[in-house]
Amino acid sequence: MKINQNIKNHLEYMGYAMVPDSDTIVFMKPGFPTMCIEQLTENRIVLIARYLYNSNAENNELGFLNYINNLNTKTYIATFLKVGNFLGFCAMYTGLYNRTEFGQFIQSWEYDSTTLLDNTPETHFFLMEDSPSIDSDLMNLAIDKQYAA
């Protein structure tokens, strides 16, 4: 699979590294989710990433779906969805490469994939590594009865 050279250069300038010898186009950057890129046409690409969710999301599917809906109301460009055992998210860049526009697109992607998640309280509950069952017990208590361990 081939990617527009300007896009590749721009991502490398922003600190991303392309994974060599991969069947798909994969970029990695410390502190950000691994990003797959699909070039649909000359002027359309899709960014795709995902985070594994924990047993809290499995045991509280309605709460997890409400969390996803909440993210989708606050996102800049990404669409969040449940995909298998993952919180998946994607965004489409449409148009010919323009340095300024693509830079703003990637900044929005980085906001959605990190800052938005970090600032959403339920992220810790649904995406962090599995914790003892006390976590799910705490989520069922009234707000004033929740205590930090």
XYZ file of C-alpha atoms in Angstrom:
149
model
C 0.000 0.000 0.000
C 1.268 3.466 -0.867
C 0.720 6.767 0.904
C 1.053 10.338 -0.346
C 4.680 11.364 0.238
C 3.663 14.809 1.550
C 1.484 13.185 4.214
C 4.266 10.780 5.174
C 6.773 13.646 5.448
C 4.335 15.760 7.467
C 3.679 12.963 9.959
C 7.420 12.326 10.336
C 7.963 16.054 10.936
C 5.325 15.890 13.708
C 7.211 13.075 15.433
C 5.538 9.998 13.979
C 7.584 7.075 12.691
C 6.334 4.772 9.981
C 6.544 1.075 10.836
C 8.682 -0.510 8.113
C 7.752 -3.684 6.266
C 4.152 -3.653 7.442
C 1.252 -4.898 5.330
C -0.671 -1.794 6.343
C 0.466 1.806 6.728
C 1.190 2.202 10.439
C 2.581 5.243 12.239
C 3.661 5.410 15.866
C 4.451 8.325 18.173
C 5.242 8.131 21.897
C 2.234 9.092 24.018
C -0.283 8.537 21.200
C -2.140 5.474 19.977
C -0.690 3.508 17.086
C -2.340 4.875 13.964
C -3.190 2.949 10.800
C -3.799 4.908 7.622
C -5.880 3.768 4.697
C -5.499 5.796 1.519
C -8.903 5.432 -0.126
C -8.236 7.711 -3.104
C -5.680 10.338 -4.026
C -7.553 12.893 -1.918
C -9.066 10.762 0.887
C -7.381 9.012 3.786
C -8.784 7.430 6.931
C -6.921 7.373 10.247
C -7.780 4.410 12.451
C -6.729 3.623 16.026
C -8.010 1.627 18.943
C -7.634 0.971 22.646
C -8.403 -2.323 24.343
C -11.186 -1.959 26.867
C -11.314 -3.776 30.191
C -13.789 -6.068 31.940
C -15.684 -3.061 33.326
C -16.813 -2.284 29.766
C -17.776 -5.920 29.184
C -19.790 -6.077 32.409
C -21.453 -2.694 31.908
C -22.114 -2.527 28.164
C -24.819 0.128 28.476
C -22.485 2.339 30.513
C -19.705 1.778 27.972
C -21.984 2.695 25.061
C -23.097 5.835 26.923
C -19.401 6.668 27.398
C -18.830 6.265 23.640
C -21.848 8.462 22.859
C -20.527 11.075 25.270
C -17.140 11.041 23.506
C -18.828 11.451 20.131
C -20.616 14.590 21.323
C -17.293 16.202 22.337
C -14.932 15.065 19.585
C -13.376 17.395 17.019
C -12.983 14.965 14.110
C -12.905 11.363 15.308
C -15.796 8.956 15.506
C -15.646 6.538 18.439
C -17.229 3.105 18.321
C -17.135 -0.312 19.924
C -15.257 -2.754 17.690
C -14.865 -6.243 19.122
C -12.955 -5.858 22.402
C -11.737 -2.387 21.501
C -12.747 1.228 21.658
C -12.089 2.075 18.030
C -11.921 5.505 16.513
C -11.374 6.890 13.045
C -11.349 10.134 11.116
C -11.321 10.968 7.418
C -9.207 13.649 5.760
C -10.757 14.709 2.479
C -9.107 16.960 -0.057
C -5.743 17.401 -1.654
C -2.823 17.700 0.728
C -2.461 21.184 2.176
C 0.207 21.690 4.839
C -1.886 23.979 7.058
C -5.128 22.031 6.756
C -3.447 18.662 7.271
C -1.564 20.026 10.289
C -4.838 21.192 11.845
C -6.402 17.824 11.060
C -3.598 15.950 12.861
C -3.759 18.338 15.835
C -7.486 17.618 16.105
C -6.793 13.868 15.834
C -4.238 14.091 18.618
C -6.688 16.018 20.798
C -9.417 13.422 20.249
C -7.118 10.440 20.808
C -5.448 11.737 23.981
C -6.695 14.946 25.600
C -10.398 14.224 25.131
C -9.973 10.737 26.557
C -7.813 11.984 29.433
C -10.396 14.647 30.335
C -13.331 12.229 30.311
C -13.725 10.706 33.790
C -15.087 7.346 32.583
C -11.960 6.660 30.515
C -10.082 5.353 33.533
C -12.950 3.052 34.463
C -13.411 1.532 30.990
C -9.934 1.622 29.417
C -7.341 1.184 32.139
C -5.951 -2.251 32.827
C -8.318 -4.474 34.725
C -8.525 -3.531 38.358
C -9.990 -5.482 41.230
C -13.756 -5.814 41.302
C -13.817 -3.040 43.884
C -13.816 -0.607 40.935
C -17.191 -1.804 39.698
C -18.537 -1.780 43.262
C -17.421 1.854 43.643
C -19.157 2.899 40.429
C -22.438 1.586 41.843
C -22.200 3.628 45.051
C -23.685 7.058 45.474
C -21.189 9.829 44.673
C -20.712 10.867 48.289
C -19.876 7.279 49.304
C -17.071 6.704 46.787
C -13.636 6.623 48.309
C -10.214 6.491 46.731
C -8.289 3.348 47.580
